[in-house]
XYZ file of C-alpha atoms in Angstrom:
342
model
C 5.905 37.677 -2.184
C 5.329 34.150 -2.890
C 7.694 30.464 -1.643
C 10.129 31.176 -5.077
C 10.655 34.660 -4.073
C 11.556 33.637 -0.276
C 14.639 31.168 -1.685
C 15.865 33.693 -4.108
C 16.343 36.023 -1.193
C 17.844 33.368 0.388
C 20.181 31.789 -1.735
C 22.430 30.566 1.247
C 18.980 28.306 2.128
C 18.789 27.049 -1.111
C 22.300 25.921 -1.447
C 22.687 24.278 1.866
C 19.694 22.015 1.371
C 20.871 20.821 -1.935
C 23.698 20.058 -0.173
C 21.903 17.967 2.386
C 19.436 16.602 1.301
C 19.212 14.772 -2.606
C 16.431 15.078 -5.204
C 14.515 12.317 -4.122
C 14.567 12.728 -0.247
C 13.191 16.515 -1.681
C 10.230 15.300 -3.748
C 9.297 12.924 -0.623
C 9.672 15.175 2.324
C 7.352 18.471 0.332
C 4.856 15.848 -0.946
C 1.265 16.707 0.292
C -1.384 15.362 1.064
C -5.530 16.342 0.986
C -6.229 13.586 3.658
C -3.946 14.521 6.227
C -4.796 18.054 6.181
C -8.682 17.428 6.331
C -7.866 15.145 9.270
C -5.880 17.640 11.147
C -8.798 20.325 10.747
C -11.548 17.714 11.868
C -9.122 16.419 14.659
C -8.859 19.574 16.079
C -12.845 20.989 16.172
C -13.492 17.259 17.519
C -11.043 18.524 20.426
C -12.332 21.179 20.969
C -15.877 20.133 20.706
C -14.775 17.618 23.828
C -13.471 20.469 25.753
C -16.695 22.298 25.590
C -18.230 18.846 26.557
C -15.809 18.902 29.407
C -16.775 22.255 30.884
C -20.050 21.851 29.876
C -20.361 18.607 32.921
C -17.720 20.235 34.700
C -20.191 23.530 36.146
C -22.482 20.568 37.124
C -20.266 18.726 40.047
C -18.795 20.389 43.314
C -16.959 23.415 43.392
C -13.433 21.010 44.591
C -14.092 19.119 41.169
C -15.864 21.449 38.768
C -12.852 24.342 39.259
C -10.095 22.677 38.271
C -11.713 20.721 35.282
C -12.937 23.917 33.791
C -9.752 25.341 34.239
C -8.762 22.351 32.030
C -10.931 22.327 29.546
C -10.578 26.212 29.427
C -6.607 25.857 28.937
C -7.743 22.993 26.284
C -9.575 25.248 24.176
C -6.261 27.645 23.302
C -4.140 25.076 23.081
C -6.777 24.480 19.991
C -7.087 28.027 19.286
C -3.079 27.986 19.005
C -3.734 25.020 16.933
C -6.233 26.824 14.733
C -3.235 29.717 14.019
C -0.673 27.018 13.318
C -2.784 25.264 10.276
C -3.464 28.228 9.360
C 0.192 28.815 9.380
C 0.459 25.639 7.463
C -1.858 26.741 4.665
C -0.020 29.831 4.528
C 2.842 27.809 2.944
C 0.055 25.526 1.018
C 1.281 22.773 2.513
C -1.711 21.818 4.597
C -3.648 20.363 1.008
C -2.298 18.982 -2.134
C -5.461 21.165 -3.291
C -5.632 25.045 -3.739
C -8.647 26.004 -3.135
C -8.719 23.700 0.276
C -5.472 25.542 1.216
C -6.599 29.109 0.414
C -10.827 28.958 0.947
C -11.593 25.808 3.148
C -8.507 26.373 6.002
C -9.274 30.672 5.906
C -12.941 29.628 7.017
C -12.419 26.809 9.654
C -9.120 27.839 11.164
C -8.017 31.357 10.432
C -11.309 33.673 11.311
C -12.566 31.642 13.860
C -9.984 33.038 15.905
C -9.384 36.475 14.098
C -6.695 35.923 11.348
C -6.905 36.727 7.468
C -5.428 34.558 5.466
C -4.215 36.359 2.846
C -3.252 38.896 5.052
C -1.005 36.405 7.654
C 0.479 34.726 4.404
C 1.770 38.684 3.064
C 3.109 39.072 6.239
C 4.625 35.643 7.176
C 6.730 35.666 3.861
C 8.455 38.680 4.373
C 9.626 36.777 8.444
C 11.155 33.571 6.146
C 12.577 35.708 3.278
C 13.880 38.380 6.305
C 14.806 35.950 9.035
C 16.954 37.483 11.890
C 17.516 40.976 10.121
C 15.508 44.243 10.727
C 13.573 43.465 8.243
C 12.012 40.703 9.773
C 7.863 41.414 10.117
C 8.001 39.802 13.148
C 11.186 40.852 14.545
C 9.397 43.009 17.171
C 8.593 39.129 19.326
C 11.758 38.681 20.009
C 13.572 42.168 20.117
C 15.100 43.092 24.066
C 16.310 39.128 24.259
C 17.242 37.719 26.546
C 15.362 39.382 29.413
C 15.375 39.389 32.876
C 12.989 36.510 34.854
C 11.225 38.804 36.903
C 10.335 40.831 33.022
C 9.536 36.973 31.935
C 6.771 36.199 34.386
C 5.478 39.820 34.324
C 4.450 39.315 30.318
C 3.140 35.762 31.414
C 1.157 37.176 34.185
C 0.083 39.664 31.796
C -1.113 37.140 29.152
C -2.821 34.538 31.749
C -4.747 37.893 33.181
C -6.122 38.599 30.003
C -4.856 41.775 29.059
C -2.322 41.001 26.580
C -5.465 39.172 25.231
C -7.934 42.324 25.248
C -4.865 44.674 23.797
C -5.322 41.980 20.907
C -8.327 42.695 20.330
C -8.136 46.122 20.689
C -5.658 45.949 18.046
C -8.043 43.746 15.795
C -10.362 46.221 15.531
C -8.165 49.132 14.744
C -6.545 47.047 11.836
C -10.098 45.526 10.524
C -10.819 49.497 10.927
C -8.061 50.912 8.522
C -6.195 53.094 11.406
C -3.066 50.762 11.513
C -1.422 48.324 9.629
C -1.897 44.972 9.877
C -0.060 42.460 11.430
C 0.751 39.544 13.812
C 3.534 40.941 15.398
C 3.580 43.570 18.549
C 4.750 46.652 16.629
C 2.459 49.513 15.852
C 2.267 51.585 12.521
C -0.717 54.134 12.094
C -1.817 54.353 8.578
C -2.627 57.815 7.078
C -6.046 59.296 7.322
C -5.981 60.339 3.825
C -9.294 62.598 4.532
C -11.723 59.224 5.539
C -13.906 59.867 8.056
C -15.651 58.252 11.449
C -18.259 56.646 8.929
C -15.784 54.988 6.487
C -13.463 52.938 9.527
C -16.758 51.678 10.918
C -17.515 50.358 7.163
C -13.794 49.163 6.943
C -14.329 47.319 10.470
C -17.616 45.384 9.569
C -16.218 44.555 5.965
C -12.716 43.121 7.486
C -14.485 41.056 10.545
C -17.440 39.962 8.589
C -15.403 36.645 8.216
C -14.526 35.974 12.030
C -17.970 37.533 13.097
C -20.109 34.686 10.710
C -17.814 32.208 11.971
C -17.845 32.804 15.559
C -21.722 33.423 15.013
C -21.776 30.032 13.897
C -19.807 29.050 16.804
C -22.661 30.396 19.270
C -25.345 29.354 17.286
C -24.109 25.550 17.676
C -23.724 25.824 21.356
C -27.170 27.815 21.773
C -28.924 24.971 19.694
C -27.397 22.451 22.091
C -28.770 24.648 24.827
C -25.323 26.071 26.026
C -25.308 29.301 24.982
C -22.715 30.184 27.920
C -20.159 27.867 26.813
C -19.381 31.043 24.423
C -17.721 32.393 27.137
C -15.148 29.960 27.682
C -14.297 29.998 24.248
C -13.880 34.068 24.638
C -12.246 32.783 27.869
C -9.473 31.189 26.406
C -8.882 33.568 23.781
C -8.007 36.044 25.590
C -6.051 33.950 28.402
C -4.323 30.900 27.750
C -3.934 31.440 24.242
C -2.107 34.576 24.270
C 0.263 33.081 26.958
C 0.554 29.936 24.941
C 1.448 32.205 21.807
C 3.992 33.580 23.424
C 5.764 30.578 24.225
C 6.017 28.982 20.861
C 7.207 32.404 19.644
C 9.570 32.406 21.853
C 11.155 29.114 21.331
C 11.232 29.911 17.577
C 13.502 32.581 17.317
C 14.021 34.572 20.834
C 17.673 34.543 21.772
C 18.895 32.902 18.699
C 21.864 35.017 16.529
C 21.374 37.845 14.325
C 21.981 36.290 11.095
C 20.386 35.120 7.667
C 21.617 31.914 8.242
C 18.122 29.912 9.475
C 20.247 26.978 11.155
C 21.418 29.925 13.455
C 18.861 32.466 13.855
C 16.139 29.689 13.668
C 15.593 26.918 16.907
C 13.981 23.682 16.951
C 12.539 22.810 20.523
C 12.104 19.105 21.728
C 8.353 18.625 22.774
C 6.824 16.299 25.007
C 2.803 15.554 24.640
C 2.001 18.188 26.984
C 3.840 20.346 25.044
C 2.212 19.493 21.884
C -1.083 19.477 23.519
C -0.579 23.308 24.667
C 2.438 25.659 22.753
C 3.429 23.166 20.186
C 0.700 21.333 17.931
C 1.239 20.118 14.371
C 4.883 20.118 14.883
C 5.648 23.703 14.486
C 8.526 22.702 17.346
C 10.354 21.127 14.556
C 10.773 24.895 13.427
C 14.720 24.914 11.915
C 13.339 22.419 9.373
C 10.121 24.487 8.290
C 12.522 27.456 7.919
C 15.040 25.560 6.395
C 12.591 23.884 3.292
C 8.940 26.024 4.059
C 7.751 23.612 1.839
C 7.601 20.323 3.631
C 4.441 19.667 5.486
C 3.853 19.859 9.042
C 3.369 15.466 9.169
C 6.939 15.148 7.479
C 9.180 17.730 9.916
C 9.760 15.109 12.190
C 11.643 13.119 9.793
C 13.279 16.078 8.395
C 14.503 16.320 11.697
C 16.040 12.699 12.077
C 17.760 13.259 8.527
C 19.215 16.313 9.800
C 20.421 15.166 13.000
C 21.458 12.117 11.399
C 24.299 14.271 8.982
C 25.170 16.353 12.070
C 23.496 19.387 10.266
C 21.813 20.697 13.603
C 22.271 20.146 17.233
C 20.165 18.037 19.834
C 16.893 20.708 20.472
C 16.718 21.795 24.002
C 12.969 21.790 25.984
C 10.822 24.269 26.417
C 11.718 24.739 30.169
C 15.711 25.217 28.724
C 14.992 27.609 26.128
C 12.723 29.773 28.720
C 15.706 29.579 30.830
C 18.000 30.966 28.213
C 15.151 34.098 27.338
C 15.248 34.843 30.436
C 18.622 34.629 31.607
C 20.205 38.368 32.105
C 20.869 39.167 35.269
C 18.939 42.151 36.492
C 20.674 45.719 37.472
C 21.815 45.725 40.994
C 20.819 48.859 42.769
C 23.144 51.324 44.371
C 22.999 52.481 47.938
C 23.927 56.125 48.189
């Protein structure tokens, strides 16, 4: 399904924006842009790159010093892994590059496998969420299903993530989609694809063809840092994948869509979240906060939401955004059962 198809499943989206916005403020809110997108790629591995530099100084001072600063640049490194997902995102919409191939070839290989996604494979998926938005057909309607929960449910699937197993099931799950044995997806539900008579011998072939990609990358990755003679700074990288980033995930899911209504109307089932620097530093890089105006017109580009934002607030077409803290609030606000005494 490609960006026409989304808006002729949603014809409401189509009409309201002509409605709101006029031909001209169109053309100059969806125009691209190679430079910016080249800059946000290189921006990003230079951040990381100082994170490792962090941690990498950091094991060398006393313990009082060198544990929190790891801890830093650890939590540094998925805020960049997040970011990684989100340009990826951005290509996904081929709005990152005015040029094709840059979108499609250049962002797959430096963002998307270096932390385990497929393009293509996202970009199938994350069409059917905009053209599906709020209904049961929504690929990624399994985030936000059970909302609001209780707090106590809340900081068990953040203790969860920051422990590292929500990160391990991910990879777990990786490996069984790269493998053939389910489908594949970004989103938390399950669907085991038929054997159709292959065998032990043709998943492993399946598994090594689909995370070639993210294995070469990641290869790459260790073969820097064992050139620099740091091969251990792997590990933090590994470290924050399966920590921090899945915990930061989470959050910026969560703030999307989680507790908004069921409806196909995007200024309703959609949320925009207001985001200080540490929250763009952490759950909300390349303004994917600004996420009632991507839904609204995919095609504007992640520099241009914020002023898609003023326009819109401007006409009174959507609400002051809460903060992060406020909409965890709301996800977590029903009240737990109270328990009987016989």
């Amino acid at each position: 399904m490609n960006q026409d198809e989304i808006y002729r499943h949603s014809p409401e989206t189509r009409r309201r924006i002509t409605d709101i916005f006029s031909r001209e403020e169109v053309r100059h809110l969806t125009a691209r842009s190679d430079l910016r997108g080249a800059w946000l790629i290189l921006s990003t591995w230079l951040v990381i790159a100082a994170a490792f530099a962090l941690i990498a100084w950091a094991v060398g001072q006393p313990l009082l010093l060198a544990v929190p600063l790891v801890t830093v640049g650890v939590a540094v490194l998925g805020g960049r892994q997040l970011a990684l997902a989100i340009i990826t995102h951005e290509a996904t919409h081929r709005t990152l590059f005015k040029t094709r191939w840059a979108n499609d070839g250049l962002t797959d290989w430096l963002c998307a496998r270096p932390i385990g996604l497929d393009l293509a494979k996202y970009r199938a998926h994350h069409f059917i969420h905009h053209a599906r938005t709020g209904t049961d057909e929504d690929s990624d309607i399994s985030l936000i299903q059970g909302l609001p929960t209780t707090r106590m449910s809340l900081v068990r699937k953040f203790a969860r993530d920051l422990a590292g197993l929500t990160g391990v099931k991910y990879l777990i799950g990786l490996a069984l989609m790269n493998a053939g044995v389910i489908r594949w997806t970004v989103a938390s539900d399950v669907e085991r694809l038929p054997r159709n008579g292959r065998h032990a011998g043709q998943y492993l072939l399946a598994f090594l063809r689909n995370s070639l990609p993210t294995l070469i990358t990641n290869g790459i990755l260790f073969g820097v840092l064992w050139m620099l003679g740091m091969p251990w700074l792997y590990l933090a990288w590994l470290g924050a994948y399966l920590s921090p980033y899945p915990f930061f995930l989470r959050v910026r899911a969560l703030a999307e869509h989680a507790a908004t209504e069921r409806t196909t109307d995007m200024f309703r089932n959609t949320r925009t979240t207001r985001a200080g620097w540490l929250a763009r530093s952490f759950v909300a890089p390349c303004h994917v906060n600004f996420h009632i105006e991507h839904h609204a017109m995919a095609a504007v580009p992640w520099f241009r939401l914020p002023e898609a934002h003023r326009l819109l607030r401007a006409r009174q077409v959507v609400p002051e955004p809460p903060g992060y803290w406020q909409v965890m609030q709301r996800v977590s606000s029903r009240q737990a059962p109270q328990s009987s005494l016989s």
